[in-house]
Tab-separated table of C-alpha atoms in Angstrom:
chain	number	residue	atom	x	y	z
A	1	UNK	CA	151.969	144.389	114.646
A	2	UNK	CA	151.684	147.262	116.330
A	3	UNK	CA	154.545	149.629	116.319
A	4	UNK	CA	157.619	149.822	118.520
A	5	UNK	CA	157.416	152.280	121.154
A	6	UNK	CA	160.258	155.607	121.307
A	7	UNK	CA	161.147	155.910	124.904
A	8	UNK	CA	163.211	159.007	126.421
A	9	UNK	CA	165.747	157.349	128.694
A	10	UNK	CA	167.750	159.182	131.324
A	11	UNK	CA	171.337	158.422	130.466
A	12	UNK	CA	172.111	159.173	134.300
A	13	UNK	CA	170.234	155.890	135.659
A	14	UNK	CA	169.248	153.848	132.532
A	15	UNK	CA	165.680	154.540	133.631
A	16	UNK	CA	162.828	155.176	130.875
A	17	UNK	CA	161.268	158.916	131.309
A	18	UNK	CA	158.529	158.816	129.005
A	19	UNK	CA	157.234	157.298	125.689
A	20	UNK	CA	157.882	160.306	123.339
A	21	UNK	CA	156.535	158.569	119.938
A	22	UNK	CA	156.226	155.121	118.185
A	23	UNK	CA	159.010	154.308	115.318
A	24	UNK	CA	158.055	155.471	111.712
A	25	UNK	CA	156.550	152.954	109.612
A	26	UNK	CA	157.549	152.655	106.014
A	27	UNK	CA	154.086	154.684	105.261
A	28	UNK	CA	154.808	157.221	107.918
A	29	UNK	CA	158.424	157.878	106.222
A	30	UNK	CA	156.400	158.081	102.768
A	31	UNK	CA	153.666	160.681	103.957
A	32	UNK	CA	156.725	162.402	105.618
A	33	UNK	CA	158.616	162.603	102.359
A	34	UNK	CA	155.837	163.181	100.357
A	35	UNK	CA	154.529	166.028	102.601
A	36	UNK	CA	158.240	167.910	102.611
A	37	UNK	CA	158.538	167.455	98.645
A	38	UNK	CA	154.739	169.067	98.119
A	39	UNK	CA	155.780	172.490	99.636
A	40	UNK	CA	159.060	172.712	98.614
A	41	UNK	CA	158.411	175.400	95.828
A	42	UNK	CA	157.371	177.530	99.193
A	43	UNK	CA	160.930	178.215	100.023
A	44	UNK	CA	161.841	179.626	96.441
A	45	UNK	CA	161.867	183.139	98.105
A	46	UNK	CA	165.053	184.136	99.663
A	47	UNK	CA	163.508	186.726	101.690
A	48	UNK	CA	160.773	184.304	103.229
A	49	UNK	CA	163.572	181.788	104.073
A	50	UNK	CA	165.835	184.270	105.731
A	51	UNK	CA	162.855	185.383	107.938
A	52	UNK	CA	162.110	181.637	108.491
A	53	UNK	CA	166.028	181.012	109.682
A	54	UNK	CA	165.906	183.847	111.983
A	55	UNK	CA	162.586	183.175	113.726
A	56	UNK	CA	163.469	179.698	114.119
A	57	UNK	CA	166.577	181.201	115.955
A	58	UNK	CA	164.556	183.789	118.048
A	59	UNK	CA	161.803	180.670	119.039
A	60	UNK	CA	164.441	178.224	120.185
A	61	UNK	CA	165.786	181.273	122.321
A	62	UNK	CA	162.550	181.737	124.066
A	63	UNK	CA	162.120	178.137	124.387
A	64	UNK	CA	165.476	177.856	125.399
A	65	UNK	CA	164.833	176.825	129.472
A	66	UNK	CA	162.653	173.864	128.450
A	67	UNK	CA	164.585	172.733	125.382
A	68	UNK	CA	167.660	172.394	127.687
A	69	UNK	CA	165.957	170.731	130.276
A	70	UNK	CA	164.759	168.141	127.859
A	71	UNK	CA	167.991	167.622	126.522
A	72	UNK	CA	169.823	167.498	129.839
A	73	UNK	CA	167.301	164.929	130.630
A	74	UNK	CA	168.315	162.600	127.710
A	75	UNK	CA	172.048	163.232	127.367
A	76	UNK	CA	173.544	164.297	130.721
A	77	UNK	CA	175.398	167.035	129.131
A	78	UNK	CA	174.917	169.955	131.776
A	79	UNK	CA	173.054	172.706	131.842
A	80	UNK	CA	175.968	174.939	131.256
A	81	UNK	CA	177.309	173.049	128.009
A	82	UNK	CA	173.707	172.736	126.412
A	83	UNK	CA	173.213	176.302	127.290
A	84	UNK	CA	176.473	177.034	124.935
A	85	UNK	CA	175.332	174.856	122.181
A	86	UNK	CA	171.800	176.359	122.398
A	87	UNK	CA	173.567	179.726	121.698
A	88	UNK	CA	175.653	178.196	118.798
A	89	UNK	CA	172.687	176.439	117.058
A	90	UNK	CA	171.099	179.790	117.146
A	91	UNK	CA	173.699	181.882	115.620
A	92	UNK	CA	174.439	179.307	113.059
A	93	UNK	CA	170.470	179.753	111.837
A	94	UNK	CA	171.213	183.311	111.604
A	95	UNK	CA	174.392	183.046	109.871
A	96	UNK	CA	172.810	181.077	107.274
A	97	UNK	CA	170.332	183.765	106.957
A	98	UNK	CA	172.977	186.191	106.311
A	99	UNK	CA	174.059	183.739	103.594
A	100	UNK	CA	170.655	183.781	102.069
A	101	UNK	CA	170.656	187.299	102.356
A	102	UNK	CA	173.740	188.169	100.380
A	103	UNK	CA	173.330	185.297	97.455
A	104	UNK	CA	177.198	184.561	97.245
A	105	UNK	CA	176.125	180.906	97.286
A	106	UNK	CA	174.487	180.910	93.954
A	107	UNK	CA	177.534	180.997	92.253
A	108	UNK	CA	176.100	183.134	89.491
A	109	UNK	CA	178.295	183.240	86.554
A	110	UNK	CA	177.332	184.829	82.969
A	111	UNK	CA	179.460	184.275	79.680
A	112	UNK	CA	177.929	186.606	76.997
A	113	UNK	CA	178.236	185.599	73.626
A	114	UNK	CA	181.610	185.818	71.886
A	115	UNK	CA	182.057	184.937	68.065
A	116	UNK	CA	185.685	185.334	68.300
A	117	UNK	CA	186.340	182.855	70.639
A	118	UNK	CA	187.750	179.375	68.910
A	119	UNK	CA	185.024	177.280	69.153
A	120	UNK	CA	182.523	180.370	69.550
A	121	UNK	CA	180.815	181.250	72.843
A	122	UNK	CA	177.478	181.102	73.030
A	123	UNK	CA	175.413	183.263	75.831
A	124	UNK	CA	175.741	180.975	79.217
A	125	UNK	CA	174.331	181.734	82.477
A	126	UNK	CA	174.762	179.458	85.620
A	127	UNK	CA	173.747	179.432	89.176
A	128	UNK	CA	172.869	176.847	91.711
A	129	UNK	CA	169.525	175.370	92.310
A	130	UNK	CA	168.323	173.223	95.420
A	131	UNK	CA	168.520	169.448	95.263
A	132	UNK	CA	164.887	168.885	96.970
A	133	UNK	CA	163.956	167.059	99.769
A	134	UNK	CA	167.019	166.246	102.186
A	135	UNK	CA	167.185	163.787	104.535
A	136	UNK	CA	169.040	164.701	107.974
A	137	UNK	CA	170.430	162.121	110.521
A	138	UNK	CA	170.899	163.250	113.916
A	139	UNK	CA	173.932	163.369	115.722
A	140	UNK	CA	173.878	161.813	119.370
A	141	UNK	CA	176.396	163.997	121.166
A	142	UNK	CA	175.058	167.462	119.967
A	143	UNK	CA	171.296	167.006	120.507
A	144	UNK	CA	170.821	171.186	119.004
A	145	UNK	CA	173.842	171.776	116.984
A	146	UNK	CA	174.279	168.742	115.023
A	147	UNK	CA	170.416	167.337	115.505
A	148	UNK	CA	166.834	168.468	114.465
A	149	UNK	CA	167.645	172.374	114.368
A	150	UNK	CA	171.563	171.933	113.551
A	151	UNK	CA	173.742	172.719	110.938
A	152	UNK	CA	172.630	169.874	108.160
A	153	UNK	CA	169.005	171.053	108.950
A	154	UNK	CA	169.852	174.963	108.789
A	155	UNK	CA	171.992	174.850	105.779
A	156	UNK	CA	169.718	172.760	103.613
A	157	UNK	CA	166.392	175.089	104.645
A	158	UNK	CA	168.988	177.751	103.565
A	159	UNK	CA	169.682	176.347	100.302
A	160	UNK	CA	165.440	175.831	99.641
A	161	UNK	CA	165.383	172.119	100.451
A	162	UNK	CA	162.964	171.009	102.742
A	163	UNK	CA	164.525	168.417	105.291
A	164	UNK	CA	162.746	165.418	106.899
A	165	UNK	CA	165.022	164.541	110.076
A	166	UNK	CA	165.677	160.979	111.528
A	167	UNK	CA	165.705	161.550	114.963
A	168	UNK	CA	168.505	160.155	117.106
A	169	UNK	CA	167.333	157.451	119.658
A	170	UNK	CA	169.048	159.057	122.335
A	171	UNK	CA	167.057	162.112	122.633
A	172	UNK	CA	163.485	161.671	121.102
A	173	UNK	CA	161.671	164.324	123.527
A	174	UNK	CA	164.624	167.056	122.596
A	175	UNK	CA	164.098	166.021	118.451
A	176	UNK	CA	160.263	166.395	118.817
A	177	UNK	CA	160.553	169.412	120.929
A	178	UNK	CA	163.023	170.999	118.144
A	179	UNK	CA	160.774	170.030	115.521
A	180	UNK	CA	157.913	171.685	116.503
A	181	UNK	CA	159.914	174.951	117.297
A	182	UNK	CA	160.948	175.056	113.671
A	183	UNK	CA	157.726	173.983	112.128
A	184	UNK	CA	156.101	177.145	114.508
A	185	UNK	CA	158.872	179.071	113.041
A	186	UNK	CA	157.991	178.148	109.513
A	187	UNK	CA	154.281	178.888	110.112
A	188	UNK	CA	155.121	182.185	111.604
A	189	UNK	CA	156.759	183.564	108.597
A	190	UNK	CA	153.899	181.881	106.349
A	191	UNK	CA	155.421	178.769	105.206
A	192	UNK	CA	153.944	175.549	105.507
A	193	UNK	CA	155.122	173.735	108.470
A	194	UNK	CA	155.970	170.553	106.745
A	195	UNK	CA	159.099	172.124	105.467
A	196	UNK	CA	160.589	170.617	107.982
A	197	UNK	CA	159.041	166.805	109.281
A	198	UNK	CA	160.523	164.099	111.786
A	199	UNK	CA	160.826	160.570	111.799
A	200	UNK	CA	161.623	158.050	114.485
A	201	UNK	CA	163.206	154.455	114.418
A	202	UNK	CA	166.130	152.350	112.616
A	203	UNK	CA	164.084	151.308	109.881
A	204	UNK	CA	162.550	154.580	109.416
A	205	UNK	CA	166.381	155.232	108.402
A	206	UNK	CA	166.712	152.688	105.905
A	207	UNK	CA	163.405	153.578	104.176
A	208	UNK	CA	164.169	157.421	104.316
A	209	UNK	CA	167.765	156.937	102.320
A	210	UNK	CA	165.434	154.730	99.751
A	211	UNK	CA	162.715	157.107	99.325
A	212	UNK	CA	162.624	158.125	95.652
A	213	UNK	CA	161.899	162.162	96.427
A	214	UNK	CA	164.818	162.785	98.713
A	215	UNK	CA	167.607	164.578	96.857
A	216	UNK	CA	170.236	164.190	99.463
A	217	UNK	CA	171.180	163.154	102.838
A	218	UNK	CA	173.729	164.577	105.688
A	219	UNK	CA	174.216	162.121	108.429
A	220	UNK	CA	176.276	162.621	111.644
A	221	UNK	CA	177.533	159.427	113.667
A	222	UNK	CA	179.214	156.123	113.571
A	223	UNK	CA	181.576	154.448	110.567
A	224	UNK	CA	179.436	151.607	110.655
A	225	UNK	CA	176.071	152.793	110.246
A	226	UNK	CA	177.219	156.191	108.225
A	227	UNK	CA	178.871	153.502	105.600
A	228	UNK	CA	175.585	151.324	105.492
A	229	UNK	CA	173.996	154.654	104.680
A	230	UNK	CA	176.136	155.771	102.508
A	231	UNK	CA	176.197	152.628	100.503
A	232	UNK	CA	172.468	152.391	100.457
A	233	UNK	CA	172.488	155.981	98.691
A	234	UNK	CA	174.793	154.759	95.938
A	235	UNK	CA	172.820	151.836	95.430
A	236	UNK	CA	169.556	153.601	94.476
A	237	UNK	CA	168.158	153.277	91.054
A	238	UNK	CA	169.182	156.976	91.046
A	239	UNK	CA	171.727	157.624	93.768
A	240	UNK	CA	172.010	161.060	95.784
A	241	UNK	CA	175.209	162.959	97.501
A	242	UNK	CA	175.448	161.461	101.091
A	243	UNK	CA	177.159	163.820	103.033
A	244	UNK	CA	178.396	161.920	106.233
A	245	UNK	CA	180.723	162.771	108.582
A	246	UNK	CA	181.538	158.657	110.207
A	247	UNK	CA	184.685	159.006	112.400
A	248	UNK	CA	187.797	161.233	113.487
A	249	UNK	CA	191.257	159.583	115.294
A	250	UNK	CA	192.343	163.383	115.221
A	251	UNK	CA	195.980	163.071	115.452
A	252	UNK	CA	198.124	165.489	117.245
A	253	UNK	CA	201.899	165.662	116.947
A	254	UNK	CA	204.327	166.746	119.752
A	255	UNK	CA	207.593	168.113	118.330
A	256	UNK	CA	210.457	166.909	120.830
A	257	UNK	CA	211.421	170.861	121.124
A	258	UNK	CA	207.607	171.327	121.820
A	259	UNK	CA	207.790	169.009	124.833
A	260	UNK	CA	211.149	170.202	126.272
A	261	UNK	CA	209.799	173.866	126.024
A	262	UNK	CA	206.004	173.305	127.512
A	263	UNK	CA	205.558	169.808	127.865
A	264	UNK	CA	203.215	170.052	131.302
A	265	UNK	CA	201.117	173.147	129.334
A	266	UNK	CA	200.557	170.539	126.512
A	267	UNK	CA	199.746	167.605	128.755
A	268	UNK	CA	197.167	170.111	131.102
A	269	UNK	CA	195.898	171.240	127.479
A	270	UNK	CA	195.623	167.178	126.303
A	271	UNK	CA	193.752	166.521	129.478
A	272	UNK	CA	191.447	169.241	128.824
A	273	UNK	CA	190.697	168.487	125.351
A	274	UNK	CA	190.191	164.637	125.665
A	275	UNK	CA	187.691	164.681	128.384
A	276	UNK	CA	186.033	167.466	127.271
A	277	UNK	CA	182.186	166.430	127.057
A	278	UNK	CA	182.926	162.774	128.429
A	279	UNK	CA	185.190	162.562	125.468
A	280	UNK	CA	181.924	162.650	123.306
A	281	UNK	CA	183.191	165.553	120.873
A	282	UNK	CA	183.830	164.365	117.336
A	283	UNK	CA	187.126	166.290	117.392
A	284	UNK	CA	188.720	164.895	120.699
A	285	UNK	CA	192.200	164.140	120.475
A	286	UNK	CA	191.754	160.335	120.031
A	287	UNK	CA	195.677	159.844	119.374
A	288	UNK	CA	198.795	161.310	120.403
A	289	UNK	CA	202.725	160.940	119.117
A	290	UNK	CA	204.654	162.306	122.008
A	291	UNK	CA	208.579	161.957	122.496
A	292	UNK	CA	210.404	159.308	124.478
A	293	UNK	CA	212.391	160.554	127.040
A	294	UNK	CA	212.290	163.248	129.817
A	295	UNK	CA	210.117	165.722	127.998
A	296	UNK	CA	207.498	163.448	127.047
A	297	UNK	CA	207.305	161.978	130.518
A	298	UNK	CA	206.715	165.703	131.637
A	299	UNK	CA	204.027	165.741	129.226
A	300	UNK	CA	202.413	162.382	130.615
A	301	UNK	CA	202.559	163.613	134.311
A	302	UNK	CA	200.800	166.752	133.805
A	303	UNK	CA	198.400	164.543	131.263
A	304	UNK	CA	198.001	161.800	134.083
A	305	UNK	CA	197.371	164.736	136.554
A	306	UNK	CA	194.482	166.585	134.512
A	307	UNK	CA	192.777	163.304	133.338
A	308	UNK	CA	193.016	161.570	136.858
A	309	UNK	CA	191.033	165.019	138.185
A	310	UNK	CA	188.273	164.918	135.921
A	311	UNK	CA	186.451	162.571	137.630
A	312	UNK	CA	183.553	160.290	136.567
A	313	UNK	CA	181.180	161.400	133.585
A	314	UNK	CA	177.981	160.002	132.362
A	315	UNK	CA	178.003	159.158	128.499
A	316	UNK	CA	175.233	159.522	126.362
A	317	UNK	CA	173.820	156.344	126.722
A	318	UNK	CA	174.148	152.771	128.024
A	319	UNK	CA	174.830	151.500	124.366
A	320	UNK	CA	177.659	154.198	123.795
A	321	UNK	CA	179.207	153.188	127.741
A	322	UNK	CA	179.110	149.563	126.722
A	323	UNK	CA	181.032	150.536	123.378
A	324	UNK	CA	183.555	152.260	125.084
A	325	UNK	CA	183.996	149.985	128.020
A	326	UNK	CA	184.538	147.352	125.017
A	327	UNK	CA	186.780	149.375	122.797
A	328	UNK	CA	189.219	150.405	126.134
A	329	UNK	CA	189.269	146.210	127.145
A	330	UNK	CA	190.499	145.790	123.628
A	331	UNK	CA	193.282	148.024	123.359
A	332	UNK	CA	194.443	147.659	127.017
A	333	UNK	CA	195.030	143.863	126.232
A	334	UNK	CA	197.513	144.483	123.569
A	335	UNK	CA	201.237	143.955	124.148
A	336	UNK	CA	202.995	146.707	125.462
A	337	UNK	CA	199.984	149.107	125.953
A	338	UNK	CA	200.294	150.217	129.475
A	339	UNK	CA	197.730	152.375	131.474
A	340	UNK	CA	199.005	155.155	133.081
A	341	UNK	CA	195.219	156.687	134.243
A	342	UNK	CA	193.114	153.395	133.814
A	343	UNK	CA	189.871	154.166	131.707
A	344	UNK	CA	186.663	152.459	132.534
A	345	UNK	CA	183.787	151.858	134.207
A	346	UNK	CA	183.081	153.748	137.316
A	347	UNK	CA	180.030	152.632	139.184
A	348	UNK	CA	176.753	151.321	137.042
A	349	UNK	CA	176.553	154.425	134.912
A	350	UNK	CA	179.471	156.557	134.826
A	351	UNK	CA	182.756	156.070	133.320
A	352	UNK	CA	186.035	157.197	134.446
A	353	UNK	CA	188.385	158.658	131.406
A	354	UNK	CA	192.276	157.495	131.251
A	355	UNK	CA	194.729	157.283	128.526
A	356	UNK	CA	196.840	154.666	127.232
A	357	UNK	CA	200.515	154.479	126.131
A	358	UNK	CA	202.470	152.745	123.435
A	359	UNK	CA	205.831	152.819	122.039
A	360	UNK	CA	205.367	154.212	118.145
A	361	UNK	CA	207.349	151.374	116.536
A	362	UNK	CA	204.556	149.012	117.321
A	363	UNK	CA	202.140	151.067	115.133
A	364	UNK	CA	204.829	151.173	112.329
A	365	UNK	CA	203.737	148.059	110.271
A	366	UNK	CA	200.280	146.583	109.836
A	367	UNK	CA	199.181	144.236	112.855
A	368	UNK	CA	197.051	143.907	116.238
A	369	UNK	CA	197.977	147.211	117.366
A	370	UNK	CA	195.831	148.894	114.696
A	371	UNK	CA	192.923	148.754	116.775
A	372	UNK	CA	194.933	151.931	118.597
A	373	UNK	CA	194.638	153.907	115.107
A	374	UNK	CA	190.865	153.555	115.287
A	375	UNK	CA	188.364	155.684	117.170
A	376	UNK	CA	187.546	154.761	120.562
A	377	UNK	CA	184.147	157.447	121.319
A	378	UNK	CA	184.528	158.127	124.821
A	379	UNK	CA	186.984	159.432	127.407
A	380	UNK	CA	190.170	158.002	126.238
A	381	UNK	CA	193.252	158.657	124.372
A	382	UNK	CA	196.151	156.836	123.037
A	383	UNK	CA	199.866	158.125	123.531
A	384	UNK	CA	202.457	156.776	121.064
A	385	UNK	CA	206.145	157.610	122.084
A	386	UNK	CA	208.267	157.853	119.361
A	387	UNK	CA	212.171	157.363	119.262
A	388	UNK	CA	212.931	159.447	116.055
A	389	UNK	CA	210.872	161.460	113.316
A	390	UNK	CA	210.814	158.759	111.043
A	391	UNK	CA	208.696	156.831	113.362
A	392	UNK	CA	206.772	159.873	113.241
A	393	UNK	CA	206.403	159.738	109.572
A	394	UNK	CA	206.064	156.009	109.436
A	395	UNK	CA	203.238	155.974	111.992
A	396	UNK	CA	201.415	159.342	110.393
A	397	UNK	CA	201.306	157.458	106.432
A	398	UNK	CA	199.136	154.508	108.311
A	399	UNK	CA	196.667	157.114	109.590
A	400	UNK	CA	193.129	157.040	108.286
A	401	UNK	CA	191.192	160.539	107.131
A	402	UNK	CA	190.283	162.645	109.996
A	403	UNK	CA	188.377	165.670	110.990
A	404	UNK	CA	191.613	167.521	112.721
A	405	UNK	CA	195.427	167.263	112.789
A	406	UNK	CA	197.240	169.163	115.257
A	407	UNK	CA	200.914	170.068	115.526
A	408	UNK	CA	202.231	171.189	118.983
A	409	UNK	CA	205.579	173.009	118.092
A	410	UNK	CA	208.287	175.128	120.177
A	411	UNK	CA	208.794	178.895	119.282
A	412	UNK	CA	211.577	178.116	117.816
A	413	UNK	CA	210.214	176.097	115.203
A	414	UNK	CA	207.239	178.727	114.364
A	415	UNK	CA	209.781	180.143	111.324
A	416	UNK	CA	209.738	177.001	109.372
A	417	UNK	CA	211.592	174.170	111.121
A	418	UNK	CA	208.207	172.437	111.740
A	419	UNK	CA	207.255	172.958	107.808
A	420	UNK	CA	207.757	168.779	107.055
A	421	UNK	CA	205.771	167.684	109.669
A	422	UNK	CA	202.838	170.138	108.757
A	423	UNK	CA	202.858	169.069	105.467
A	424	UNK	CA	202.697	165.424	106.621
A	425	UNK	CA	199.526	166.328	108.511
A	426	UNK	CA	197.591	168.097	105.924
A	427	UNK	CA	196.862	165.177	103.789
A	428	UNK	CA	195.143	163.421	106.829
A	429	UNK	CA	192.683	166.460	107.647
A	430	UNK	CA	189.984	169.015	106.671
A	431	UNK	CA	191.410	171.338	109.709
A	432	UNK	CA	195.170	171.499	110.663
A	433	UNK	CA	195.960	173.479	113.984
A	434	UNK	CA	199.274	174.620	115.204
A	435	UNK	CA	199.265	175.124	118.908
A	436	UNK	CA	195.443	174.871	119.810
A	437	UNK	CA	193.363	171.824	120.712
A	438	UNK	CA	190.662	170.880	118.115
A	439	UNK	CA	187.970	170.328	120.647
A	440	UNK	CA	185.268	173.665	119.655
A	441	UNK	CA	184.588	174.187	115.910
A	442	UNK	CA	183.958	177.840	115.288
A	443	UNK	CA	180.916	178.737	112.941
A	444	UNK	CA	182.974	180.924	110.446
A	445	UNK	CA	182.707	181.242	106.536
A	446	UNK	CA	186.429	179.725	106.581
A	447	UNK	CA	185.755	176.767	108.609
A	448	UNK	CA	185.980	173.239	107.030
A	449	UNK	CA	184.608	170.410	109.280
A	450	UNK	CA	185.084	167.206	107.253
A	451	UNK	CA	188.392	165.181	105.932
A	452	UNK	CA	189.013	162.672	103.734
A	453	UNK	CA	187.233	159.064	104.672
A	454	UNK	CA	186.128	157.775	107.004
A	455	UNK	CA	186.296	161.770	108.586
A	456	UNK	CA	183.607	162.202	105.875
A	457	UNK	CA	182.506	160.951	102.644
A	458	UNK	CA	182.604	163.995	100.562
A	459	UNK	CA	184.816	166.646	100.310
A	460	UNK	CA	182.491	169.025	101.801
A	461	UNK	CA	182.265	170.743	105.168
A	462	UNK	CA	179.095	170.276	107.765
A	463	UNK	CA	179.913	173.517	109.857
A	464	UNK	CA	180.736	177.214	108.310
A	465	UNK	CA	178.688	179.242	105.390
A	466	UNK	CA	180.028	176.857	102.628
A	467	UNK	CA	178.176	174.104	104.094
A	468	UNK	CA	175.149	175.293	102.203
A	469	UNK	CA	177.065	174.080	99.069
A	470	UNK	CA	175.577	170.467	99.625
A	471	UNK	CA	172.275	171.125	98.720
A	472	UNK	CA	172.505	172.902	95.734
A	473	UNK	CA	173.411	171.508	91.897
A	474	UNK	CA	174.646	173.909	89.261
A	475	UNK	CA	172.645	174.533	85.911
A	476	UNK	CA	173.630	176.501	82.889
A	477	UNK	CA	171.025	178.315	80.499
A	478	UNK	CA	172.247	178.743	76.705
A	479	UNK	CA	170.917	181.477	75.106
A	480	UNK	CA	167.784	181.863	76.680
A	481	UNK	CA	165.543	184.749	76.094
A	482	UNK	CA	165.496	187.240	78.877
A	483	UNK	CA	162.172	187.462	79.854
A	484	UNK	CA	162.415	183.308	80.188
A	485	UNK	CA	165.193	183.405	82.365
A	486	UNK	CA	165.044	183.121	86.366
A	487	UNK	CA	165.700	186.778	87.593
A	488	UNK	CA	169.043	185.485	89.072
A	489	UNK	CA	170.262	185.263	85.925
A	490	UNK	CA	168.815	188.294	84.057
A	491	UNK	CA	170.959	190.844	82.497
A	492	UNK	CA	169.555	193.905	84.523
A	493	UNK	CA	170.101	191.363	88.221
A	494	UNK	CA	166.781	192.806	89.356
A	495	UNK	CA	167.942	191.016	92.462
A	496	UNK	CA	171.051	192.758	92.919
A	497	UNK	CA	173.206	189.654	93.710
A	498	UNK	CA	176.954	188.977	93.453
A	499	UNK	CA	177.964	187.820	90.239
A	500	UNK	CA	181.086	187.079	88.025
A	501	UNK	CA	180.367	189.018	84.470
A	502	UNK	CA	182.581	187.508	81.471
A	503	UNK	CA	185.334	186.466	84.294
A	504	UNK	CA	184.697	189.616	86.451
A	505	UNK	CA	183.080	190.249	89.526
A	506	UNK	CA	179.973	192.358	89.191
């Protein structure tokens, strides 16, 4: 039977644009992984890896007009948004080049022999080595920054791991174009092009996670799809690390004092954040605890005005649009749920933003309203009106893990009055914000983009310098002659790398 075609589809019309490829067979996946595995030693030179990442950033910039045009045609995200995403993606590649140059990610530790200790210490030298071929499952909502040239790929290549990317079905042409740019960058610095390969199709994604030469995987997508791959990674004869970002509600708590102080400002900010990118950010604030009463009413009035003015939007694909509409219908049908601005279909291909409200008391115990505590991907948020701080605490205790959690406080609460709420939010998320909005993830060394399950399947981050640690494992050498040691661990430190020697930073 002939392989199924892979079509690029215009989400603005639902019409096919062009056939980009055919779905990869098991044999295709085996060839792609085998080719990547065969060239893994070519990435051993840190200087060449850093040059590769910088060249990839440069070539992406040079191809920017073509990349943005292709991505917009397949995602409807618009040139302005995609231009910013391209800049971010290039900056991310350059940031990992700096991480490679600096070398601290190797976490080199040397403990010299010490016979005075009980028990005695041998000579021990520890650093991190690459895991091997990394499978990257591209995200749909960020066709650049979390897709073929995105953070998982950049950090894995920085670690010295070849990458096989499973292209997202909603932007296959963009994936092919970006893969060709990265492969060209590899060739320009003298690396084999197969340090990055690309496969297409659902079946290919399953074959990829099962392939015995794949050493780790990174995923950004749905809870259902991510959990299936996570389970498959664990069920292998030799299980592998699976770093998945699956889903996030991104709760917001607005204190009564904050609503009284600046309810209109908070409502407008919430509206802008939850409608950004047609509500398709993984950090969209999807659940809000706001006070009942007059201050909360003013917040909702400003939210309604902002959301109502947002206009119709195109989602990434019709499959996601249908899931959004079904999710809204399910939630809106629950008892005591109201829709001050009704989210839903707007024409044949677009959606309109909206929000739902519910008394927080409906959510303090398990029941049919639990659907409101699950992510609904798209331009909708749920506002739960609380009557007491006890209701806030009760609802927070029932929330799943999240990428972010936000606390909106008044100026008078900044001196410690909100400490209890901040402490209650901290176990729920990997990034906790005060008086901000979670949409927008800075690519910074201190960033953490991950969180308790189902936000992610591991405690690591997919954004920021420490994302490289996902693709490395530590190894120690004991009483090993200097001539046999890797250069990174030799006594004279010929590479000039940062390290700890006998417990002290050297």
